[in-house]
Coordinates of C-alpha atoms and ligand atoms in Angstrom, one line a residue:
M5 CA -71.7 303.9 74.6
C6 CA -73.3 305.1 77.9
G7 CA -76.5 307.1 77.7
I8 CA -77.4 309.8 80.1
V9 CA -80.8 311.4 80.9
G10 CA -82.0 313.8 83.6
I11 CA -85.4 315.2 84.3
L12 CA -86.6 318.0 86.5
G13 CA -90.3 317.1 86.2
S14 CA -93.7 318.2 87.6
K15 CA -94.7 314.6 88.4
P16 CA -92.8 311.4 89.2
V17 CA -90.1 311.0 86.6
A18 CA -89.2 307.3 86.8
I19 CA -91.3 306.1 83.9
D20 CA -90.2 309.0 81.7
L21 CA -86.5 308.3 82.6
V22 CA -86.9 304.7 81.4
D23 CA -88.7 305.8 78.3
A24 CA -85.8 308.2 77.5
L25 CA -83.2 305.4 78.2
R26 CA -85.1 303.2 75.8
R27 CA -84.4 305.7 73.1
L28 CA -80.7 305.6 73.9
E29 CA -80.6 301.8 73.8
Y30 CA -79.3 302.0 70.2
R31 CA -76.0 303.3 71.7
G32 CA -75.3 299.8 73.2
Y33 CA -75.3 299.1 77.0
D34 CA -75.0 296.3 79.5
S35 CA -76.7 297.6 82.6
A36 CA -79.0 300.5 83.5
G37 CA -80.3 302.5 86.5
I38 CA -82.1 305.5 87.7
A39 CA -82.0 307.7 90.9
T40 CA -84.5 310.2 92.1
V41 CA -84.8 312.7 95.0
E42 CA -87.9 311.8 97.1
K43 CA -88.8 313.8 100.2
G44 CA -85.3 315.2 100.2
K45 CA -83.6 311.7 100.0
L46 CA -81.7 310.1 97.2
D47 CA -82.7 306.6 96.2
R48 CA -81.8 304.4 93.2
R49 CA -82.7 301.2 91.3
R50 CA -80.2 299.5 89.1
A51 CA -80.1 296.2 87.1
E52 CA -77.7 294.2 84.9
G53 CA -78.7 293.6 81.3
K54 CA -81.6 295.0 79.5
L55 CA -84.0 297.8 80.5
R56 CA -86.8 295.3 81.2
N57 CA -84.7 294.1 84.2
L58 CA -84.6 297.7 85.5
E59 CA -88.4 298.0 84.9
T60 CA -89.0 294.8 86.9
R61 CA -86.9 296.3 89.8
L62 CA -88.9 299.5 89.6
H63 CA -92.2 297.6 89.6
E64 CA -91.2 295.8 92.7
E65 CA -89.9 299.0 94.4
P66 CA -91.1 302.1 92.7
L67 CA -89.2 305.5 92.8
K68 CA -91.5 308.5 93.2
G69 CA -89.2 311.5 93.0
H70 CA -90.0 314.4 90.6
V71 CA -86.3 315.0 89.9
G72 CA -84.1 312.1 88.6
I73 CA -81.3 310.9 86.5
G74 CA -80.9 307.7 84.4
H75 CA -78.2 305.8 82.7
T76 CA -77.5 303.0 80.3
R77 CA -73.9 301.8 81.0
W78 CA -71.4 300.4 78.5
A79 CA -68.7 299.0 80.8
T80 CA -65.2 300.6 80.7
H81 CA -64.0 300.4 84.3
G82 CA -65.4 297.4 86.1
R83 CA -67.5 294.5 84.9
P84 CA -71.1 295.0 83.8
T85 CA -72.7 294.1 87.2
E86 CA -75.4 295.8 89.2
L87 CA -72.8 297.1 91.7
N88 CA -71.0 298.9 88.9
A89 CA -74.2 300.2 87.2
H90 CA -75.0 303.9 87.5
P91 CA -76.2 306.0 89.1
H92 CA -73.5 306.1 91.7
M93 CA -74.3 307.9 94.9
S94 CA -73.5 308.9 98.5
D95 CA -76.2 310.1 100.9
R96 CA -75.6 313.6 99.5
V97 CA -75.2 313.3 95.7
S98 CA -75.9 311.0 92.8
V99 CA -74.1 311.0 89.5
V100 CA -74.4 309.4 86.1
H101 CA -71.5 309.6 83.7
N102 CA -70.5 308.8 80.2
G103 CA -66.8 308.7 79.3
I104 CA -63.6 308.1 81.3
I105 CA -62.2 309.9 84.3
E106 CA -58.5 309.3 83.6
N107 CA -57.2 310.4 87.0
F108 CA -59.7 308.4 89.0
R109 CA -57.1 306.2 90.7
D110 CA -55.3 309.2 92.1
L111 CA -58.6 310.8 93.2
K112 CA -59.7 307.5 94.7
Q113 CA -56.5 307.2 96.8
D114 CA -56.9 310.7 98.1
L115 CA -60.5 310.3 98.9
Q116 CA -60.0 306.9 100.5
A117 CA -57.3 308.4 102.7
K118 CA -59.9 310.9 103.9
G119 CA -62.2 308.1 104.8
H120 CA -64.5 307.9 101.8
K121 CA -65.8 304.3 101.2
F122 CA -66.0 303.1 97.6
T123 CA -68.4 300.4 96.7
S124 CA -67.8 299.9 93.0
D125 CA -64.9 299.4 90.6
T126 CA -65.9 302.4 88.5
D127 CA -64.1 305.6 87.8
T128 CA -67.4 307.4 88.2
E129 CA -67.6 306.8 91.9
A130 CA -64.6 309.1 92.4
V131 CA -66.8 312.0 91.2
V132 CA -69.5 311.1 93.7
H133 CA -67.0 311.2 96.6
L134 CA -65.2 314.3 95.3
I135 CA -68.5 316.3 95.4
T136 CA -69.5 314.7 98.7
D137 CA -66.2 315.8 100.2
G138 CA -66.9 319.4 99.2
L139 CA -70.4 319.2 100.6
Q140 CA -69.0 317.8 103.8
R141 CA -66.7 320.8 104.0
G142 CA -69.7 323.1 103.9
L143 CA -69.7 324.0 100.2
K144 CA -73.1 324.4 98.5
P145 CA -73.9 321.9 95.7
I146 CA -72.9 324.3 92.9
E147 CA -69.6 325.2 94.5
A148 CA -68.8 321.6 95.4
T149 CA -69.5 320.5 91.8
K150 CA -67.5 323.4 90.4
E151 CA -64.5 322.4 92.6
A152 CA -64.9 318.7 91.7
L153 CA -65.0 319.5 87.9
S154 CA -61.8 321.4 88.2
R155 CA -60.0 318.3 89.4
L156 CA -61.3 315.8 86.8
H157 CA -59.2 314.8 83.8
G158 CA -60.5 312.9 80.9
A159 CA -63.5 312.9 78.6
F160 CA -66.9 312.8 80.2
A161 CA -70.5 314.0 80.4
L162 CA -72.1 314.1 83.8
A163 CA -75.6 314.6 85.2
I164 CA -75.8 315.2 89.0
I165 CA -78.6 315.6 91.5
F166 CA -78.4 316.3 95.3
A167 CA -80.2 315.2 98.4
G168 CA -82.4 318.0 99.8
E169 CA -82.5 319.7 96.4
D170 CA -85.8 319.2 94.6
D171 CA -85.2 321.8 91.9
L172 CA -81.6 321.4 91.0
M173 CA -79.6 319.4 88.5
I174 CA -76.1 320.0 87.2
G175 CA -74.7 318.8 83.9
A176 CA -71.1 318.9 82.6
R177 CA -69.6 318.2 79.3
Q178 CA -66.0 317.6 78.5
G179 CA -65.4 315.4 75.5
S180 CA -68.8 313.5 75.6
P181 CA -71.9 315.1 74.3
L182 CA -74.7 316.5 76.5
A183 CA -77.8 318.5 75.6
I184 CA -80.3 320.5 77.7
G185 CA -83.9 320.1 76.8
H186 CA -86.3 323.0 77.6
G187 CA -89.9 322.0 78.6
K188 CA -92.8 324.0 80.0
G189 CA -92.0 324.1 83.7
E190 CA -89.7 321.1 83.2
M191 CA -86.1 320.8 82.3
Y192 CA -84.1 317.9 80.8
L193 CA -80.6 316.7 80.2
G194 CA -79.7 314.0 77.6
S195 CA -76.8 312.5 75.7
D196 CA -78.6 313.5 72.5
A197 CA -81.8 315.0 71.3
I198 CA -83.3 311.6 70.4
A199 CA -83.5 310.7 74.1
L200 CA -85.4 313.9 74.8
A201 CA -87.6 313.8 71.7
P202 CA -90.8 312.7 73.6
F203 CA -90.5 315.7 76.0
T204 CA -89.2 318.6 74.0
D205 CA -87.8 319.7 70.7
T206 CA -86.1 322.8 72.1
I207 CA -82.5 321.9 72.7
T208 CA -79.3 323.6 73.8
Y209 CA -76.0 321.7 73.2
L210 CA -73.3 322.3 75.7
D211 CA -69.9 323.2 74.2
E212 CA -66.6 321.5 75.2
G213 CA -65.8 322.3 78.8
D214 CA -69.3 323.7 79.5
W215 CA -71.2 322.9 82.7
C216 CA -74.8 323.9 83.5
V217 CA -77.0 324.5 86.5
L218 CA -80.7 323.7 85.8
S219 CA -83.9 324.2 87.6
R220 CA -87.4 323.6 86.3
D221 CA -87.6 327.2 84.9
T222 CA -84.0 328.2 84.3
S223 CA -80.8 327.0 82.7
V224 CA -77.5 328.7 83.3
I225 CA -74.4 327.7 81.4
F226 CA -70.8 328.3 82.3
D227 CA -67.7 327.7 80.1
K228 CA -64.6 325.9 81.3
G229 CA -63.3 329.2 82.7
N230 CA -66.5 329.3 84.8
R231 CA -67.7 332.4 82.9
R232 CA -71.4 332.6 82.3
V233 CA -72.1 332.0 78.6
D234 CA -75.0 331.8 76.2
R235 CA -75.3 328.9 73.8
P236 CA -77.7 328.8 70.9
T237 CA -81.1 327.1 71.5
I238 CA -82.3 325.2 68.4
K239 CA -85.4 323.3 67.3
S240 CA -84.3 319.7 67.0
V241 CA -85.7 317.6 64.2
A242 CA -85.2 314.4 66.3
S243 CA -88.7 314.6 67.6
S244 CA -90.3 314.4 64.2
L245 CA -88.2 311.3 63.2
L246 CA -89.8 308.0 64.0
V247 CA -87.4 305.9 65.9
D248 CA -89.3 302.7 65.4
K249 CA -88.8 299.5 63.4
G250 CA -91.9 300.0 61.1
N251 CA -92.8 296.6 59.8
Y252 CA -89.3 295.2 60.1
R253 CA -88.1 292.7 62.7
H254 CA -84.9 294.7 63.4
F255 CA -83.7 298.3 62.9
M256 CA -80.8 296.9 60.9
A257 CA -83.3 295.3 58.3
K258 CA -85.2 298.6 58.2
E259 CA -82.0 300.6 57.7
I260 CA -80.7 298.3 54.9
H261 CA -84.0 298.7 53.1
E262 CA -84.0 302.5 53.5
Q263 CA -80.8 302.7 51.4
P264 CA -82.3 303.5 48.0
E265 CA -84.1 306.4 49.7
V266 CA -81.3 307.8 51.8
I267 CA -78.8 307.5 49.0
S268 CA -81.1 309.5 46.7
H269 CA -81.6 312.0 49.4
T270 CA -77.9 312.3 50.1
L271 CA -76.9 312.5 46.4
G272 CA -79.6 315.1 45.9
N273 CA -77.7 317.4 48.2
Y274 CA -74.5 317.1 46.2
I275 CA -75.7 316.8 42.6
D276 CA -77.3 319.2 40.3
M277 CA -79.6 316.7 38.6
A278 CA -80.6 319.1 35.8
A279 CA -77.1 320.0 34.8
G280 CA -75.7 316.5 35.5
I281 CA -72.8 317.8 37.6
V282 CA -71.7 317.7 41.3
K283 CA -72.3 320.8 43.4
M284 CA -70.3 320.7 46.6
P285 CA -70.8 323.3 49.3
A286 CA -67.8 325.7 49.7
L287 CA -65.1 323.8 51.5
G288 CA -63.2 326.9 52.7
I289 CA -60.3 325.9 50.3
D290 CA -59.8 326.2 46.6
L291 CA -60.2 322.6 45.4
S292 CA -57.9 323.2 42.5
E293 CA -55.1 324.0 44.9
V294 CA -55.4 321.1 47.3
N295 CA -52.1 319.3 47.3
R296 CA -52.9 316.3 49.5
V297 CA -56.0 314.7 51.1
T298 CA -55.9 313.0 54.5
I299 CA -58.8 310.8 55.5
S300 CA -59.3 309.5 59.0
A301 CA -62.1 307.5 60.6
C302 CA -62.9 304.4 62.6
G303 CA -64.6 301.0 61.8
T304 CA -67.1 301.1 59.0
A305 CA -66.5 304.8 58.5
Y306 CA -62.8 304.0 57.9
Y307 CA -63.7 301.5 55.2
A308 CA -65.8 304.2 53.5
G309 CA -62.7 306.4 53.7
V310 CA -60.6 303.7 52.0
V311 CA -63.1 303.5 49.1
G312 CA -62.9 307.3 49.0
K313 CA -59.1 307.1 48.7
Y314 CA -59.4 304.8 45.6
W315 CA -61.9 307.2 44.1
I316 CA -60.0 310.4 44.8
E317 CA -56.7 309.0 43.5
K318 CA -58.5 307.6 40.3
Y319 CA -60.7 310.5 39.4
A320 CA -58.8 313.5 40.9
R321 CA -55.2 312.1 40.6
L322 CA -54.5 313.4 44.1
P323 CA -52.5 311.6 46.7
V324 CA -54.6 310.5 49.6
E325 CA -53.4 309.3 52.9
I326 CA -55.8 307.3 55.0
D327 CA -55.5 305.9 58.5
I328 CA -57.6 304.5 61.3
A329 CA -58.1 307.5 63.6
S330 CA -56.8 305.8 66.7
E331 CA -53.5 305.3 65.0
F332 CA -53.4 308.5 63.1
R333 CA -53.8 310.6 66.2
Y334 CA -50.6 309.3 67.8
R335 CA -48.5 309.0 64.6
E336 CA -47.2 312.5 64.5
V337 CA -47.9 312.8 60.8
P338 CA -46.0 315.7 59.2
L339 CA -48.7 317.9 57.4
Q340 CA -47.9 320.7 55.0
P341 CA -50.2 323.7 54.7
G342 CA -52.7 323.5 51.8
G343 CA -54.0 320.0 52.7
L344 CA -57.6 319.0 53.0
S345 CA -58.4 316.7 56.0
V346 CA -61.6 314.6 55.7
F347 CA -63.2 312.9 58.7
V348 CA -65.9 310.4 58.3
S349 CA -68.2 309.6 61.2
Q350 CA -71.9 308.6 61.5
S351 CA -72.3 309.8 65.1
G352 CA -69.8 312.7 64.8
E353 CA -68.8 311.9 68.4
T354 CA -66.2 309.2 68.0
A355 CA -63.4 310.2 70.3
D356 CA -60.5 309.0 68.2
T357 CA -61.8 310.6 65.1
L358 CA -62.3 313.9 67.0
E359 CA -58.7 313.9 68.3
A360 CA -57.4 313.1 64.8
L361 CA -59.4 316.1 63.6
R362 CA -58.0 318.4 66.3
Y363 CA -54.4 317.3 65.3
C364 CA -55.0 318.2 61.7
K365 CA -56.6 321.5 62.7
R366 CA -53.6 322.4 64.8
N367 CA -51.4 321.6 61.8
G368 CA -53.1 324.0 59.5
Q369 CA -55.3 321.6 57.5
T370 CA -58.8 322.6 56.2
I371 CA -61.2 320.3 57.9
A372 CA -64.2 318.8 56.2
S373 CA -66.3 316.2 58.0
I374 CA -68.8 313.7 56.6
V375 CA -71.2 313.2 59.4
N376 CA -74.7 312.0 59.9
V377 CA -75.4 314.1 63.0
R378 CA -75.0 317.8 62.1
T379 CA -75.1 319.0 65.7
S380 CA -72.3 316.6 66.7
T381 CA -68.9 317.7 68.1
I382 CA -67.0 316.7 64.9
A383 CA -69.4 318.7 62.8
R384 CA -69.0 321.7 65.0
E385 CA -65.3 321.6 65.0
S386 CA -65.0 321.4 61.2
N387 CA -64.6 324.1 58.7
T388 CA -67.2 322.5 56.5
I389 CA -69.8 319.8 57.1
L390 CA -70.6 317.4 54.3
P391 CA -73.7 315.8 55.8
T392 CA -75.0 312.4 55.0
L393 CA -78.8 312.5 55.0
A394 CA -79.3 309.0 56.3
G395 CA -81.6 309.9 59.3
P396 CA -81.0 308.3 62.7
E397 CA -79.2 305.0 62.4
I398 CA -80.2 302.9 65.4
G399 CA -78.8 299.4 64.6
V400 CA -75.3 299.3 66.0
A401 CA -74.0 297.7 62.8
S402 CA -73.7 300.6 60.4
T403 CA -75.5 300.1 57.0
K404 CA -77.3 303.1 55.5
A405 CA -74.7 305.4 57.1
F406 CA -72.0 303.6 55.3
T407 CA -73.5 303.9 51.8
S408 CA -74.5 307.5 52.5
Q409 CA -70.8 308.2 53.4
L410 CA -69.8 306.5 50.2
S411 CA -72.3 308.7 48.3
V412 CA -70.7 311.9 49.7
L413 CA -67.1 310.7 49.1
A414 CA -68.0 309.8 45.5
C415 CA -69.3 313.4 44.9
L416 CA -66.2 314.8 46.6
A417 CA -63.9 312.8 44.4
L418 CA -65.7 314.1 41.3
A419 CA -65.7 317.7 42.6
L420 CA -61.9 317.4 43.2
G421 CA -61.5 315.9 39.7
R422 CA -63.4 318.7 38.0
A423 CA -61.5 321.4 40.0
R424 CA -58.1 319.9 39.1
G425 CA -59.0 319.3 35.5
T426 CA -58.6 315.5 35.6
L427 CA -62.2 314.9 34.8
S428 CA -63.7 316.1 31.5
P429 CA -67.2 317.5 31.6
E430 CA -68.4 314.4 29.6
T431 CA -66.9 312.0 32.1
E432 CA -68.3 313.9 35.0
Q433 CA -71.8 313.7 33.4
E434 CA -71.4 310.0 32.8
L435 CA -70.3 309.4 36.4
V436 CA -73.1 311.6 37.8
K437 CA -75.6 309.6 35.7
A438 CA -74.2 306.4 37.2
L439 CA -74.7 307.7 40.7
T440 CA -78.3 308.8 40.0
E441 CA -79.1 305.2 38.7
L442 CA -77.7 303.6 41.9
P443 CA -80.9 303.8 44.1
R444 CA -82.8 301.9 41.4
H445 CA -80.1 299.1 41.3
I446 CA -80.2 298.8 45.1
S447 CA -84.0 298.5 45.1
T448 CA -83.7 295.6 42.7
L449 CA -81.2 293.9 45.0
L450 CA -83.5 294.2 47.9
H451 CA -86.5 292.5 46.2
N452 CA -85.3 289.0 46.9
E453 CA -83.6 287.9 50.1
T454 CA -84.1 284.1 49.8
V455 CA -80.6 283.5 48.7
Y456 CA -79.3 285.1 51.9
E457 CA -81.6 283.1 54.1
E458 CA -80.3 279.9 52.4
L459 CA -76.7 281.0 52.8
A460 CA -77.2 281.8 56.4
H461 CA -77.5 278.0 57.2
E462 CA -74.1 277.4 55.6
I463 CA -72.3 280.4 57.0
S464 CA -73.6 279.9 60.5
K465 CA -71.8 276.5 60.7
A466 CA -68.4 278.2 60.0
R467 CA -65.9 279.1 62.6
D468 CA -64.0 281.4 60.2
V469 CA -65.1 283.2 57.1
L470 CA -62.8 285.0 54.6
Y471 CA -63.8 287.9 52.4
L472 CA -61.7 288.7 49.4
G473 CA -61.8 291.8 47.1
R474 CA -59.4 293.5 44.8
G475 CA -59.0 297.2 44.1
V476 CA -61.9 299.2 45.4
S477 CA -63.7 295.9 46.3
F478 CA -61.0 295.3 49.0
P479 CA -62.5 297.8 51.5
I480 CA -65.9 296.3 50.8
A481 CA -64.5 292.8 51.6
M482 CA -63.2 294.3 54.9
E483 CA -66.5 295.9 55.7
G484 CA -68.2 292.5 55.0
A485 CA -66.0 290.8 57.5
L486 CA -66.6 293.5 60.1
K487 CA -70.4 293.3 59.6
L488 CA -70.4 289.5 60.0
K489 CA -68.2 289.6 63.1
E490 CA -70.2 292.3 64.8
I491 CA -73.6 290.7 64.7
S492 CA -73.1 287.0 64.3
Y493 CA -69.8 286.7 66.4
I494 CA -68.3 284.5 63.7
H495 CA -64.7 285.2 63.1
A496 CA -64.2 286.8 59.7
E497 CA -61.4 288.7 57.9
G498 CA -61.3 290.7 54.8
Y499 CA -58.2 290.4 52.6
A500 CA -57.0 291.9 49.4
A501 CA -57.5 289.0 47.0
G502 CA -53.8 289.2 45.8
E503 CA -52.6 288.9 49.4
L504 CA -54.3 285.5 50.0
K505 CA -51.3 283.5 48.9
H506 CA -49.0 285.5 51.3
G507 CA -50.5 283.8 54.4
P508 CA -54.3 283.5 54.7
I509 CA -54.4 280.7 52.2
A510 CA -53.2 278.4 55.0
L511 CA -56.6 278.8 56.6
I512 CA -58.5 277.4 53.6
D513 CA -60.2 274.0 53.9
E514 CA -63.7 272.7 53.2
N515 CA -65.0 274.3 56.4
V516 CA -64.1 277.9 55.5
P517 CA -66.5 279.8 53.4
V518 CA -64.8 282.4 51.2
I519 CA -66.9 285.3 50.1
V520 CA -65.5 286.9 47.0
V521 CA -66.6 290.5 46.0
A522 CA -65.7 290.7 42.3
P523 CA -67.5 292.9 39.9
E524 CA -66.7 292.0 36.3
D525 CA -64.2 294.8 35.8
E526 CA -60.5 295.0 34.6
L527 CA -59.4 293.1 37.7
F528 CA -61.9 290.3 37.5
D529 CA -59.6 287.8 35.9
K530 CA -57.0 288.3 38.5
T531 CA -59.6 287.6 41.2
V532 CA -60.7 284.5 39.3
S533 CA -57.1 283.2 39.7
N534 CA -57.3 283.7 43.4
M535 CA -60.7 281.9 43.5
Q536 CA -59.2 279.0 41.8
E537 CA -56.4 278.8 44.4
V538 CA -59.2 278.7 47.0
A539 CA -61.2 276.0 45.1
A540 CA -58.1 273.9 44.7
R541 CA -57.9 273.7 48.5
G542 CA -61.5 272.8 49.0
G543 CA -62.7 276.2 50.1
Q544 CA -66.4 277.0 49.7
I545 CA -66.7 280.0 47.4
I546 CA -69.6 282.4 47.5
L547 CA -69.2 284.8 44.6
I548 CA -70.8 288.2 44.5
S549 CA -70.6 289.3 40.9
D550 CA -72.3 290.6 37.8
A551 CA -70.2 288.2 35.7
P552 CA -71.8 285.1 34.2
T553 CA -71.3 282.1 36.6
E554 CA -69.2 280.2 34.0
R555 CA -66.5 283.0 34.2
A556 CA -65.7 281.9 37.7
G557 CA -64.0 278.8 36.3
C558 CA -64.5 276.8 39.4
R559 CA -67.3 275.2 41.6
L560 CA -69.2 277.8 43.6
L561 CA -71.3 277.3 46.8
A562 CA -73.4 280.2 45.6
H563 CA -73.4 283.0 43.1
I564 CA -75.1 286.2 44.2
K565 CA -76.0 287.7 40.9
M566 CA -75.5 291.4 40.8
P567 CA -77.0 293.9 38.3
K568 CA -74.5 295.5 35.8
A569 CA -73.6 299.0 37.0
H570 CA -70.9 301.6 36.5
A571 CA -67.6 300.8 38.1
L572 CA -67.9 304.0 40.2
T573 CA -71.0 302.8 41.9
N574 CA -70.0 299.2 42.5
P575 CA -68.7 299.6 46.0
L576 CA -72.1 301.0 47.1
L577 CA -74.0 298.3 45.3
Y578 CA -71.8 295.5 46.6
A579 CA -72.2 296.8 50.1
V580 CA -75.8 295.6 50.1
P581 CA -75.2 291.8 49.7
I582 CA -72.5 291.8 52.3
Q583 CA -74.9 293.5 54.7
L584 CA -77.6 291.0 53.9
I585 CA -75.3 288.1 54.4
A586 CA -74.4 289.3 57.9
Y587 CA -77.9 290.2 58.8
H588 CA -79.5 286.9 57.8
T589 CA -76.7 284.8 59.4
A590 CA -77.2 286.7 62.6
V591 CA -81.0 286.3 62.5
F592 CA -80.5 282.6 61.8
M593 CA -78.2 282.3 64.8
G594 CA -80.5 284.2 67.0
T595 CA -78.1 286.9 68.2
D596 CA -79.1 290.4 69.2
V597 CA -78.9 291.9 65.8
D598 CA -79.5 295.6 66.7
Q599 CA -77.5 295.6 70.0
P600 CA -74.7 293.1 69.6
R601 CA -72.8 292.2 72.7
N602 CA -69.9 294.5 73.8
L603 CA -70.5 297.1 71.1
A604 CA -71.6 300.7 71.3
K605 CA -73.2 302.9 68.7
S606 CA -71.3 305.9 69.5
V607 CA -67.7 305.4 70.9
T608 CA -66.9 308.4 72.9
V609 CA -63.9 306.9 74.7
E610 CA -60.5 306.1 73.2
Ligands
M6R3 O1 -70.0 307.1 64.6 P1 -68.8 306.6 63.8 O2 -69.1 306.5 62.3 O3 -67.6 307.5 64.0 O4 -68.4 305.2 64.3 C1 -67.3 304.5 63.9 C2 -67.3 303.1 64.2 O5 -67.4 302.9 65.6 C3 -68.5 302.4 63.6 O6 -68.5 302.5 62.2 C4 -68.5 300.9 64.0 O7 -67.4 300.2 63.4 C5 -69.8 300.2 63.5 N1 -70.4 299.5 64.6 C6 -69.7 299.4 62.3 O8 -70.9 298.7 62.0

């Protein structure tokens, strides 16, 4: 998703702007640009593609202003060309924007009728001309911006600078995150604290509807009613976190390998190791009285939620409804008081998940969010946060965030089970023990990746790949397919193994690898029958299982041998090979593993 940065500096800011944009690269982007005010005039450089292209442009024609804004763009309105890249500007004002201005067509028509000339296909340019229009009518920059903001509909974050104003920057937040960074005689704006980490760890997050007026020494915040407000200033931990690849070739590889550690860390937050029981923070609701759980999320976080559903139903005997947030938010789901709504999101900023949360809140549900970013909007709008302690996840393809989400959901299921009396103390201890053994099992799995490197050759030849799983392995199959699609661009689908014969079996031939996620549990024999159906049609089976190879009862292209673990922890354990299959296939194919095409890390538009 687009990244925003702004600097009111004491020296030329172009290099620092690019540096901050580099830290936002993980969000995904397809063009970039910066603008500064130099001798009272606005000027900008923009480039399609990666930041190195922008750096080349800046090298050829440097920008020397001490106040500037920068942007990495993930295209929504208009193709990812230089013309559509931000900053957008007139001779009076320059704007960078994350989000969507929903009423831009109406605004554009009005402004064009008044003689404003548009040069891009973006919605953002309407903001530029709206402010310019106010300035042309004699309004001062702050007044012109205030007036323009009152006319914008949609979800957005903005950073704005003005010609002739060397000590002024305005920021606004409505639906997309924005943070002020406080320096010594310098002031910053950024989409998140990670972008600002090299400059300052003193951060103020704007609330929904806030806008701010910054100079090098002051920051004044207004709420959506234009009343002056104070927002807390916090010390961000982002600066102390190393956002680099270490010895790994890609962030994704590093993040896969961090899983034993981050799962331990996350479980440590929810388990009393000495007593062998789960210890959840107060959820603002008596868990024994919860009558229904609703889970909502997107993408990988949604698949974590599906696993959570299986667990809560099994261990707490509680009905769970789960839906993709973009569907849930428009479904007009009837909700009774007494329900617990759980939202799962790495970034905590996903627009659809946030709206689903707001729907549940309006309908009297208690809101618990499983988020990786504690300062995120979803976290702030929840009754309780159940943090995942995964650290910043930079690779666009979610890995360690997924298994950390599963860790929290497993603890939540056990806590609900204990509160509702469906889990005996002995069973709880047995399950907690299984969870604590998990990091060790995952470490074992990560010791040898040769099998994945070999498989990558085979999978890279395929046009379609099917993933099959039964029961709680079904969401892992879907997650496997999503991972492969995202980073290798090979078409893949995850199916419930029993559903195969109801349609997808028509796809099977000798060119279709079928990856079967099948721990040796009570459903294993059923899945074996499905594998045989595949084998009979010439499909190439890759089995991921702790069962002896002979139990497959058919020819396998490969058997990824898994350690024996408790059924509760299998989804977390089996997530690792499906991540490694996708990773090594993408590396073999030479795709951009950490920033796959068209994808964004934090999806703040619907
Ligand atoms: O930040 P979130 O967890 O809310 O993001 C949800 C999805 O956009 C995300 O999981 C996406 O599917 C990932 N790219 C998956 O690897």
